[in-house]
Every structure is written in C-alpha cells, then in structure tokens.
Amino acid sequence: MAMHAETPNWEAFHDYGPGAGTSPSASRGMLRTAGQTYVLLNIATGEELAAVVTAETEGGTPDDFGARGGAPGVASPAHLLFDGKVDLSNGGLPGVRQAVKLTLAFTGLDPAKRYTFCGFVSRGGNYNNRWSVHTLVANNIGVAAHKDGSANRNIFTAATFLPAAESLAANQVALNSGHNKEGSLVCWEQIEPMEDGSVRVESLRYMGPTPFGEAAHAGTSYAYGFEAFYLAEFEATGNLRITENPSNLKVPAGTKATFSVVASSPDPIQYQW
C-alpha cells in the first residue's frame, strides 16, 4: 500500500538563521519578507534543484526574533532530522500574528511526483500561550505525519485533540512554537503539488483550544513561523491516499489500544494492522 517509492529522488534542507552547524549543501537565509527567494539544494550533492521557495506575506511583514532559548533536545524528532544539516542552536525565527500570515511558497515541483515536508520552530522560552497553526495548501491534504516529541501533546490536529475539531481543518496542525524544546515537527507526506507545480505552507497565530496554556490569552499577540524545513521528492506509485495517520498512543501493558486511519482511493481499500 505504499504510495511513493521508499527512496527519495532528492532531499533539501533550509536554515532561516544559519550558523556553524549549517551544512554547505543546505540553502540558507531569512524567509520573512515578501519576495525573499531561495533555490533549494540537493543535500547529498550541493547541486541546485528546480525547486524554489519564496516568502509570501499577508496582513503585514512578520517580525524577526534573533534570540531563542537554545537547540531542541538530543534525540528529539527535530534533532534526528536536522542535525548536521541545519544549525538549530543559532538564533533567528519569524514571528506571526493572528492577522499576519507567513507562507512558504514552493514552486518548480513536479505534479507527477509526491513530496514530504517537515518544518520546525522553537522559541524555547516556556511560552505556553504562543501557538502557531500551519496549513498545507496543495492538490490534496497530504498525509499528516507530525512528530510529537513532547510528553504533554504540544502538537496536534483536529483528529488527535478533539476539542480543536471546530478550530482546525484536515490540512492544519497546531504547535506550541513558544517553547518546543522537545523538538516536535510539523510534517506531511504524500503531498501532491498543484498542476502548476506549487505547494504552500502557511503559518499564523493559533487561537483555539489547546491541551495546555491559553492560545487566545490577551497578553499574547504572536507566535512563530518555521526556522528550518525539509523537503523531499519521491516517485508516485499509486492512487491510494492516506489523509490521517494513526496518532501516537501510550497505554498500560495488557490494556486495549484503539487506532484509526483515514484513507481514500478510487479502488477498494483493504487494511492490515
């Protein structure tokens, strides 16, 4: 039931605030002001790809935050993905507000291929009221493959945190970007580009229900967009689409656990656990 090849055609990394730990084969530079554009690089070879990323803004220009509270924990999802490619200990991340949107617009993609995107941000300041909502805009809603490195669910979708069901669409995820030293990742797999070869990932301040903190707190006016991202291209192998992966679940030994998955296909679907 695989929907793309297991080995990517290429992988690319981008560092918003590059430092000594940034790979020379990673693209680098701020993506905060409308029109800022970078050609993505093949992390394995350093060669330029056809894929390009451009910052788009709405409602104003996002703030730039130079200071941050250090890198995410070793062995966290963010560390495992970005270590050696992006310097997550260096300062620099964009701020977003309820009405100030920051979009990463990817162009030059192949509509016949499938893509995986992962984004990371951490202010590292114990700001439990600063939550971001990230939205995938593509020809499908992708497969939600977000990585939760926290013990208190600092990243969630409408499917994994039911109180947010009316606040989040199927192509959205909320993240406690005000801290996230746990290194949780926003990720979608099986992304189908638009017919023009574009995919967009939008970031705004989230105002809905949360497992902890208060996203709509009057004393909070902003959250954060991505300081690092990963994009990979795969060959497509079928028409099956998983639109929501089973969420992580911890239960005591010997008790029952219930998992659910949402998929669509023009052909009959068989599930095997």
Coordinates of N, CA and C in Angstrom, one line a residue, residues 9-237:
N9 N 14.0 10.9 -4.5 CA 14.8 11.4 -5.6 C 15.9 12.4 -5.1
W10 N 15.4 13.2 -4.2 CA 16.3 14.2 -3.6 C 15.8 14.7 -2.2
E11 N 16.6 15.2 -1.4 CA 16.2 15.8 -0.1 C 16.9 17.2 -0.1
A12 N 16.1 18.2 0.5 CA 16.6 19.5 0.6 C 16.3 20.0 2.0
F13 N 17.3 20.8 2.6 CA 17.1 21.5 3.9 C 17.3 23.0 3.8
H14 N 16.6 23.7 4.6 CA 16.8 25.2 4.6 C 16.9 25.7 6.0
D15 N 17.9 26.6 6.2 CA 18.1 27.2 7.6 C 17.9 28.7 7.5
Y16 N 16.9 29.1 8.3 CA 16.5 30.5 8.4 C 17.6 31.4 9.0
G17 N 18.3 30.9 10.0 CA 19.3 31.6 10.7 C 20.6 30.7 10.7
P18 N 21.3 30.6 9.6 CA 22.5 29.7 9.6 C 23.5 30.0 10.6
G19 N 24.3 29.0 10.9 CA 25.4 29.1 11.9 C 26.5 28.1 11.5
A20 N 27.4 27.9 12.5 CA 28.5 27.0 12.2 C 28.1 25.6 11.9
G21 N 26.9 25.2 12.4 CA 26.4 23.8 12.2 C 25.6 23.6 10.9
T22 N 25.5 24.7 10.1 CA 24.7 24.6 8.9 C 25.5 23.9 7.7
S23 N 24.9 22.9 7.1 CA 25.6 22.2 6.0 C 25.8 23.2 4.8
P24 N 27.0 23.1 4.1 CA 27.2 23.9 2.9 C 26.2 23.5 1.8
S25 N 25.6 22.3 2.0 CA 24.6 21.8 0.9 C 23.2 22.1 1.3
A26 N 23.0 23.0 2.3 CA 21.6 23.4 2.7 C 21.5 24.9 2.2
S27 N 20.3 25.2 1.7 CA 20.0 26.6 1.4 C 19.9 27.3 2.7
R28 N 20.1 28.7 2.7 CA 20.1 29.4 3.9 C 19.7 30.8 3.7
G29 N 19.0 31.4 4.7 CA 18.6 32.8 4.7 C 17.2 33.0 5.2
M30 N 16.9 34.2 5.6 CA 15.6 34.6 6.1 C 14.5 34.4 5.1
L31 N 13.4 33.8 5.5 CA 12.1 33.8 4.8 C 11.1 34.4 5.6
R32 N 11.1 35.8 5.5 CA 10.2 36.6 6.4 C 9.6 37.7 5.6
T33 N 10.3 38.3 4.7 CA 9.8 39.5 3.9 C 9.3 39.0 2.6
A34 N 8.2 39.5 2.1 CA 7.6 39.1 0.8 C 8.6 39.2 -0.3
G35 N 8.8 38.1 -1.0 CA 9.7 38.1 -2.2 C 11.0 37.5 -1.9
Q36 N 11.4 37.3 -0.7 CA 12.6 36.6 -0.4 C 12.6 35.2 -1.0
T37 N 13.6 34.8 -1.8 CA 13.5 33.6 -2.6 C 14.9 32.9 -2.5
Y38 N 14.8 31.5 -2.5 CA 16.0 30.7 -2.5 C 15.8 29.5 -3.3
V39 N 16.8 29.1 -4.1 CA 16.8 27.9 -4.8 C 17.2 26.8 -3.9
L40 N 16.5 25.7 -3.8 CA 16.8 24.6 -2.9 C 17.9 23.8 -3.5
L41 N 18.7 23.2 -2.6 CA 19.9 22.4 -2.9 C 19.7 20.9 -2.5
N42 N 20.2 20.1 -3.4 CA 20.3 18.7 -3.0 C 21.3 18.5 -1.9
I43 N 20.8 18.0 -0.7 CA 21.7 17.9 0.4 C 22.8 16.9 0.2
A44 N 22.6 16.0 -0.7 CA 23.7 15.0 -0.9 C 24.8 15.4 -1.8
T45 N 24.5 16.4 -2.7 CA 25.5 16.8 -3.7 C 25.8 18.3 -3.7
G46 N 24.9 19.1 -3.1 CA 25.0 20.6 -3.1 C 24.5 21.2 -4.4
E47 N 24.0 20.4 -5.4 CA 23.6 20.9 -6.6 C 22.2 21.6 -6.5
E48 N 22.0 22.7 -7.3 CA 20.8 23.4 -7.3 C 19.7 22.5 -7.9
L49 N 18.5 22.6 -7.3 CA 17.3 21.8 -7.8 C 16.4 22.8 -8.6
A50 N 15.4 22.2 -9.2 CA 14.4 23.0 -9.9 C 13.5 23.7 -8.9
A51 N 13.4 23.1 -7.7 CA 12.5 23.6 -6.6 C 13.0 24.9 -6.0
V52 N 12.1 25.9 -5.9 CA 12.4 27.2 -5.3 C 11.4 27.5 -4.2
V53 N 11.9 28.2 -3.2 CA 11.0 28.6 -2.1 C 11.0 30.1 -2.0
T54 N 9.8 30.7 -1.9 CA 9.6 32.2 -1.8 C 8.7 32.5 -0.6
A55 N 9.1 33.5 0.1 CA 8.2 34.0 1.2 C 7.1 34.9 0.7
E56 N 5.9 34.6 1.2 CA 4.7 35.4 0.9 C 4.1 35.9 2.2
T57 N 3.7 37.1 2.3 CA 3.1 37.6 3.5 C 1.7 38.2 3.2
E58 N 0.9 38.2 4.3 CA -0.4 38.8 4.2 C -0.7 39.5 5.6
G59 N -1.2 40.7 5.5 CA -1.5 41.5 6.7 C -0.4 42.2 7.3
G60 N 0.8 42.2 6.7 CA 2.0 42.9 7.2 C 3.2 42.0 7.1
T61 N 4.3 42.5 7.5 CA 5.6 41.8 7.5 C 5.8 41.1 8.9
P62 N 6.0 39.8 8.9 CA 6.3 39.2 10.2 C 7.5 39.8 10.9
D63 N 7.5 39.8 12.2 CA 8.7 40.3 13.0 C 9.8 39.2 12.9
D64 N 11.0 39.7 13.1 CA 12.2 38.8 13.2 C 12.7 38.7 14.6
F65 N 12.8 37.5 15.1 CA 13.3 37.3 16.5 C 14.7 36.7 16.4
G66 N 15.7 37.4 16.9 CA 17.0 37.0 16.8 C 17.4 36.0 17.9
A67 N 16.9 36.2 19.1 CA 17.2 35.4 20.2 C 16.3 34.2 20.3
R68 N 16.8 33.1 20.8 CA 16.0 31.9 21.1 C 16.6 31.1 22.2
G69 N 15.9 30.2 22.8 CA 16.3 29.5 24.0 C 17.1 28.3 23.8
G70 N 18.0 28.2 22.8 CA 18.8 27.0 22.6 C 18.2 26.0 21.7
A71 N 19.0 25.0 21.4 CA 18.6 23.9 20.5 C 17.6 22.9 21.2
P72 N 16.8 22.2 20.4 CA 16.0 21.2 20.9 C 16.8 20.0 21.5
G73 N 16.2 19.2 22.3 CA 16.9 18.1 22.9 C 17.5 17.1 22.0
V74 N 18.6 16.5 22.4 CA 19.3 15.5 21.6 C 18.3 14.3 21.6
A75 N 18.2 13.7 20.4 CA 17.3 12.5 20.1 C 15.9 12.9 20.0
S76 N 15.6 14.2 20.0 CA 14.2 14.7 19.7 C 14.0 14.5 18.2
P77 N 12.7 14.6 17.8 CA 12.5 14.5 16.3 C 13.2 15.5 15.5
A78 N 13.2 16.7 16.0 CA 13.9 17.8 15.2 C 15.4 17.5 15.1
H79 N 16.0 17.1 16.2 CA 17.5 16.8 16.3 C 17.8 15.7 15.3
L80 N 17.0 14.6 15.3 CA 17.2 13.5 14.4 C 17.1 13.8 13.0
L81 N 16.2 14.7 12.6 CA 16.1 15.1 11.2 C 17.1 16.1 10.8
F82 N 17.4 17.2 11.6 CA 18.1 18.3 11.1 C 19.6 18.3 11.5
D83 N 20.0 17.5 12.5 CA 21.4 17.6 13.0 C 22.4 17.3 11.8
G84 N 23.4 18.2 11.7 CA 24.3 18.1 10.7 C 23.9 18.8 9.4
K85 N 22.7 19.2 9.3 CA 22.2 19.9 8.1 C 21.8 21.4 8.4
V86 N 21.2 21.6 9.5 CA 20.7 22.9 9.9 C 21.2 23.2 11.4
D87 N 21.6 24.4 11.6 CA 22.1 24.8 13.0 C 20.9 25.3 13.8
L88 N 20.3 24.3 14.6 CA 19.2 24.7 15.4 C 19.5 25.3 16.7
S89 N 20.8 25.5 17.0 CA 21.3 26.2 18.2 C 21.4 27.7 17.9
N90 N 21.4 28.1 16.7 CA 21.6 29.5 16.3 C 20.3 30.3 16.4
G91 N 20.4 31.6 16.6 CA 19.2 32.5 16.7 C 18.6 32.7 15.3
G92 N 17.4 33.2 15.4 CA 16.7 33.6 14.2 C 15.4 32.8 13.9
L93 N 14.2 33.5 14.0 CA 13.0 32.9 13.6 C 11.9 34.0 13.4
P94 N 11.0 33.7 12.5 CA 10.0 34.7 12.1 C 8.8 34.7 13.1
G95 N 8.2 35.8 13.4 CA 7.0 35.9 14.2 C 5.8 36.0 13.3
V96 N 4.7 35.4 13.7 CA 3.4 35.6 13.0 C 2.4 36.0 14.0
R97 N 1.3 36.6 13.5 CA 0.2 37.1 14.4 C -1.1 36.5 13.9
Q98 N -2.2 36.9 14.6 CA -3.5 36.4 14.2 C -3.9 36.8 12.8
A99 N -3.4 38.0 12.4 CA -3.8 38.6 11.1 C -2.5 38.8 10.2
V100 N -1.4 38.3 10.7 CA -0.1 38.5 9.9 C 0.3 37.1 9.5
K101 N 0.1 36.7 8.3 CA 0.4 35.3 7.8 C 1.7 35.3 7.0
L102 N 2.5 34.2 7.3 CA 3.7 34.0 6.6 C 3.5 32.6 5.8
T103 N 3.8 32.7 4.5 CA 3.6 31.5 3.7 C 5.0 31.1 3.0
L104 N 5.3 29.9 3.1 CA 6.4 29.3 2.3 C 5.8 28.8 1.0
A105 N 6.1 29.4 -0.1 CA 5.6 29.0 -1.4 C 6.6 28.3 -2.2
F106 N 6.4 27.0 -2.4 CA 7.3 26.1 -3.2 C 6.9 26.1 -4.6
T107 N 7.7 26.3 -5.5 CA 7.4 26.2 -7.0 C 8.5 25.4 -7.6
G108 N 8.3 25.0 -8.9 CA 9.2 24.2 -9.6 C 9.1 22.7 -9.3
L109 N 8.0 22.3 -8.6 CA 7.9 20.9 -8.3 C 7.2 20.2 -9.4
D110 N 7.2 18.9 -9.4 CA 6.7 18.0 -10.5 C 5.3 17.5 -10.0
P111 N 4.2 17.9 -10.7 CA 2.9 17.4 -10.2 C 2.8 15.9 -10.3
A112 N 3.6 15.2 -11.0 CA 3.5 13.7 -11.1 C 4.3 13.0 -10.0
K113 N 5.0 13.8 -9.2 CA 5.8 13.3 -8.1 C 5.0 13.5 -6.7
R114 N 5.5 12.9 -5.7 CA 5.0 13.1 -4.3 C 6.1 13.7 -3.4
Y115 N 5.7 14.5 -2.5 CA 6.6 15.2 -1.6 C 6.4 15.1 -0.2
T116 N 7.4 15.1 0.6 CA 7.3 15.2 2.1 C 7.9 16.5 2.6
F117 N 7.2 17.2 3.4 CA 7.6 18.4 4.0 C 7.6 18.3 5.5
C118 N 8.7 18.8 6.2 CA 8.7 18.9 7.6 C 9.3 20.3 8.0
G119 N 8.6 20.9 9.0 CA 9.0 22.2 9.4 C 9.2 22.2 10.9
F120 N 10.2 23.0 11.4 CA 10.5 23.1 12.8 C 10.6 24.6 13.2
V121 N 10.1 24.8 14.5 CA 10.4 26.1 15.1 C 10.3 25.9 16.6
S122 N 11.2 26.7 17.3 CA 11.2 26.6 18.8 C 11.7 28.0 19.3
R123 N 10.9 28.7 20.0 CA 11.4 29.9 20.7 C 12.2 29.5 22.0
G124 N 11.7 28.4 22.5 CA 12.5 27.9 23.7 C 12.3 28.8 24.9
G125 N 11.2 29.4 25.1 CA 11.1 30.4 26.2 C 10.0 30.1 27.2
N126 N 9.5 28.8 27.2 CA 8.4 28.4 28.1 C 7.2 29.3 27.9
Y127 N 6.9 29.7 26.7 CA 5.7 30.5 26.4 C 4.6 29.5 26.0
N128 N 3.8 29.1 27.0 CA 2.8 28.1 26.8 C 1.6 28.7 26.1
N129 N 1.5 30.0 25.9 CA 0.4 30.7 25.3 C 0.6 31.0 23.8
R130 N 1.8 30.7 23.3 CA 2.2 31.0 22.0 C 2.1 29.8 21.1
W131 N 1.0 29.7 20.4 CA 0.7 28.6 19.5 C 0.6 29.0 18.0
S132 N 1.1 28.3 17.1 CA 1.0 28.5 15.7 C 0.1 27.5 15.1
V133 N -0.6 27.9 14.0 CA -1.3 27.0 13.2 C -0.7 27.0 11.8
H134 N -0.4 25.8 11.3 CA 0.3 25.6 10.0 C -0.7 24.9 9.1
T135 N -0.8 25.4 7.8 CA -1.7 24.9 6.9 C -1.0 24.5 5.6
L136 N -1.3 23.3 5.1 CA -0.8 22.8 3.8 C -1.8 23.1 2.7
V137 N -1.3 23.8 1.7 CA -2.1 24.1 0.5 C -1.5 23.4 -0.7
A138 N -2.2 22.4 -1.2 CA -1.7 21.6 -2.3 C -2.9 21.0 -3.0
N139 N -2.6 20.0 -3.9 CA -3.7 19.4 -4.7 C -4.4 18.4 -3.9
N140 N -3.9 18.0 -2.7 CA -4.5 17.2 -1.7 C -4.2 17.7 -0.4
I141 N -4.7 17.0 0.7 CA -4.4 17.4 2.0 C -3.2 16.7 2.6
G142 N -2.5 15.9 1.7 CA -1.3 15.2 2.2 C -1.7 14.1 3.3
V143 N -0.7 13.5 3.8 CA -0.8 12.6 4.9 C -0.2 13.2 6.2
A144 N -1.0 13.5 7.2 CA -0.5 14.1 8.4 C 0.5 13.1 9.1
A145 N 1.8 13.5 9.2 CA 2.8 12.7 9.7 C 3.6 13.4 10.8
H146 N 2.9 14.3 11.6 CA 3.6 15.1 12.5 C 4.2 14.3 13.6
K147 N 5.4 14.8 14.1 CA 6.2 14.1 15.1 C 6.1 14.8 16.4
D148 N 5.5 14.2 17.5 CA 5.4 14.8 18.8 C 6.5 14.3 19.7
G149 N 7.4 15.2 20.0 CA 8.5 14.9 20.9 C 8.2 15.2 22.4
S150 N 7.0 15.7 22.7 CA 6.7 16.2 24.0 C 5.9 15.1 24.8
A151 N 5.8 15.4 26.1 CA 5.0 14.5 27.0 C 3.7 15.1 27.3
N152 N 3.4 16.2 26.7 CA 2.1 16.9 27.0 C 1.4 17.4 25.8
R153 N 1.6 16.7 24.6 CA 0.9 16.9 23.4 C 1.1 18.4 22.9
N154 N 2.3 18.8 22.6 CA 2.5 20.2 22.2 C 2.3 20.4 20.7
I155 N 1.8 19.4 20.0 CA 1.4 19.5 18.6 C 0.2 18.6 18.4
F156 N -0.8 19.1 17.6 CA -2.0 18.3 17.5 C -2.8 18.7 16.2
T157 N -3.6 17.8 15.8 CA -4.6 18.1 14.7 C -6.0 17.9 15.3
A158 N -7.0 18.2 14.4 CA -8.4 18.0 14.9 C -8.6 16.6 15.2
A159 N -7.9 15.6 14.6 CA -8.1 14.2 14.8 C -7.4 13.7 16.1
T160 N -6.4 14.4 16.5 CA -5.6 13.9 17.7 C -6.0 14.7 19.0
F161 N -6.7 15.8 18.8 CA -7.1 16.6 20.0 C -8.5 17.1 19.7
L162 N -9.5 16.3 20.1 CA -10.9 16.5 19.7 C -11.5 17.9 20.1
P163 N -11.1 18.5 21.2 CA -11.6 19.9 21.5 C -11.3 20.9 20.4
A164 N -10.3 20.6 19.6 CA -9.9 21.5 18.5 C -10.6 21.2 17.2
A165 N -11.6 20.3 17.2 CA -12.2 19.8 15.9 C -12.8 21.0 15.1
E166 N -13.4 22.0 15.8 CA -14.0 23.1 15.1 C -13.0 24.2 14.8
S167 N -11.8 24.1 15.3 CA -10.8 25.1 15.1 C -9.8 24.8 14.0
L168 N -9.6 23.5 13.7 CA -8.6 23.1 12.7 C -9.3 22.3 11.6
A169 N -8.9 22.6 10.4 CA -9.3 21.8 9.2 C -8.4 20.6 9.1
A170 N -8.7 19.7 8.1 CA -8.0 18.5 8.0 C -6.6 18.7 7.5
N171 N -6.3 19.9 6.9 CA -5.0 20.2 6.4 C -4.2 21.1 7.3
Q172 N -4.6 21.1 8.6 CA -4.0 22.1 9.5 C -3.4 21.3 10.7
V173 N -2.4 21.9 11.4 CA -1.9 21.4 12.6 C -1.5 22.6 13.5
A174 N -1.7 22.4 14.8 CA -1.3 23.5 15.8 C 0.0 23.0 16.6
L175 N 0.9 24.0 16.9 CA 2.1 23.7 17.5 C 2.4 24.8 18.6
N176 N 2.9 24.3 19.8 CA 3.3 25.3 20.8 C 4.7 25.8 20.4
S177 N 4.7 26.8 19.5 CA 6.0 27.3 19.0 C 6.7 28.2 20.0
G178 N 6.0 28.6 21.0 CA 6.6 29.4 22.0 C 7.7 28.7 22.9
H179 N 7.6 27.4 22.9 CA 8.7 26.6 23.6 C 9.2 25.6 22.6
N180 N 8.6 24.4 22.6 CA 9.0 23.3 21.7 C 10.5 22.9 21.8
K181 N 11.1 23.0 23.0 CA 12.4 22.5 23.1 C 12.4 20.9 23.0
E182 N 11.2 20.4 23.0 CA 11.0 18.9 22.8 C 11.2 18.5 21.4
G183 N 11.3 19.5 20.5 CA 11.7 19.2 19.1 C 10.6 18.6 18.2
S184 N 9.3 18.9 18.5 CA 8.2 18.3 17.7 C 8.3 18.9 16.3
L185 N 7.8 18.1 15.3 CA 7.9 18.5 13.9 C 6.5 18.6 13.3
V186 N 6.3 19.6 12.4 CA 5.1 19.6 11.5 C 5.6 18.9 10.3
C187 N 4.9 17.8 9.9 CA 5.2 17.0 8.7 C 4.0 16.5 8.0
W188 N 4.1 16.6 6.7 CA 3.1 16.0 5.8 C 3.8 15.1 4.8
E189 N 3.3 14.0 4.5 CA 3.8 13.1 3.4 C 2.8 13.0 2.3
Q190 N 3.2 12.4 1.2 CA 2.3 12.1 0.1 C 1.7 13.4 -0.5
I191 N 2.4 14.5 -0.4 CA 1.9 15.8 -0.9 C 1.9 15.8 -2.4
E192 N 0.7 16.1 -3.0 CA 0.6 16.3 -4.5 C 0.6 17.8 -4.8
P193 N 1.6 18.2 -5.6 CA 1.6 19.6 -6.0 C 0.4 20.0 -6.8
M194 N 0.1 21.3 -6.9 CA -0.9 21.8 -7.8 C -0.4 21.5 -9.2
E195 N -1.3 21.7 -10.2 CA -1.0 21.5 -11.6 C 0.2 22.4 -12.1
D196 N 0.3 23.5 -11.4 CA 1.4 24.4 -11.8 C 2.7 24.1 -11.1
G197 N 2.8 23.0 -10.3 CA 4.0 22.6 -9.6 C 4.2 23.3 -8.3
S198 N 3.2 23.9 -7.7 CA 3.4 24.6 -6.5 C 2.7 23.9 -5.3
V199 N 3.3 24.2 -4.1 CA 2.8 23.8 -2.8 C 3.0 24.9 -1.8
R200 N 2.1 25.2 -1.0 CA 2.3 26.3 0.0 C 2.0 25.8 1.4
V201 N 2.8 26.3 2.3 CA 2.7 26.0 3.8 C 2.5 27.3 4.5
E202 N 1.3 27.6 5.1 CA 1.0 28.9 5.7 C 1.2 28.8 7.2
S203 N 1.6 29.9 7.8 CA 1.7 29.9 9.3 C 1.0 31.2 9.8
L204 N 0.2 31.0 10.9 CA -0.5 32.0 11.6 C -0.5 31.8 13.1
R205 N -0.8 32.8 13.8 CA -1.0 32.5 15.3 C -2.3 31.7 15.4
Y206 N -2.3 30.7 16.3 CA -3.5 29.9 16.5 C -4.2 30.4 17.8
M207 N -5.5 30.4 17.7 CA -6.4 31.0 18.8 C -7.3 30.0 19.4
G208 N -7.3 28.7 19.0 CA -8.3 27.8 19.5 C -7.9 27.0 20.8
P209 N -8.6 26.0 21.1 CA -8.4 25.2 22.3 C -7.0 24.5 22.2
T210 N -6.4 24.3 23.4 CA -5.1 23.6 23.4 C -5.0 22.7 24.6
P211 N -4.1 21.7 24.6 CA -4.0 20.8 25.8 C -3.5 21.5 27.0
F212 N -2.7 22.5 26.8 CA -2.2 23.3 27.9 C -2.0 24.7 27.5
G213 N -1.8 25.7 28.4 CA -1.7 27.1 28.0 C -3.0 27.6 27.5
E214 N -3.0 28.9 27.0 CA -4.2 29.6 26.6 C -3.8 30.4 25.3
A215 N -4.1 29.8 24.1 CA -3.6 30.4 22.9 C -4.2 31.7 22.6
A216 N -5.4 32.0 23.1 CA -6.1 33.3 22.9 C -5.8 34.3 24.0
H217 N -4.9 34.0 24.9 CA -4.6 34.9 26.0 C -4.4 36.3 25.6
A218 N -5.0 37.3 26.3 CA -4.9 38.7 25.9 C -3.5 39.2 26.0
G219 N -2.7 38.6 26.8 CA -1.3 39.1 26.9 C -0.3 38.6 25.8
T220 N -0.9 37.8 24.9 CA -0.1 37.2 23.9 C -0.5 37.7 22.5
S221 N 0.4 38.2 21.7 CA 0.0 38.8 20.4 C 0.6 38.1 19.2
Y222 N 1.5 37.1 19.4 CA 2.1 36.5 18.3 C 2.6 35.1 18.6
A223 N 3.0 34.4 17.6 CA 3.6 33.0 17.7 C 4.7 33.0 16.6
Y224 N 5.1 31.9 16.1 CA 6.2 31.8 15.2 C 6.1 30.9 14.0
G225 N 6.7 31.4 12.9 CA 6.8 30.5 11.7 C 8.0 29.7 11.7
F226 N 8.3 29.0 10.7 CA 9.4 28.0 10.7 C 10.8 28.6 10.6
E227 N 11.7 28.0 11.4 CA 13.1 28.4 11.3 C 13.9 27.4 10.5
A228 N 13.3 26.3 10.2 CA 14.0 25.3 9.4 C 13.0 24.4 8.7
F229 N 13.3 23.9 7.5 CA 12.4 23.0 6.9 C 13.1 22.0 6.1
Y230 N 12.4 20.9 5.8 CA 12.9 19.8 5.0 C 11.9 19.5 3.9
L231 N 12.4 19.3 2.7 CA 11.5 18.9 1.6 C 12.2 17.8 0.8
A232 N 11.4 16.7 0.5 CA 12.0 15.6 -0.3 C 11.0 15.2 -1.4
E233 N 11.5 14.7 -2.5 CA 10.7 14.3 -3.6 C 10.8 12.8 -3.8
F234 N 9.6 12.2 -4.1 CA 9.5 10.8 -4.3 C 8.8 10.5 -5.6
E235 N 9.0 9.3 -6.1 CA 8.2 8.8 -7.2 C 6.8 8.3 -6.7
A236 N 5.8 8.7 -7.4 CA 4.4 8.2 -7.0 C 4.2 6.8 -7.5
T237 N 3.5 6.0 -6.7 CA 3.3 4.6 -7.1 C 1.9 4.1 -7.1

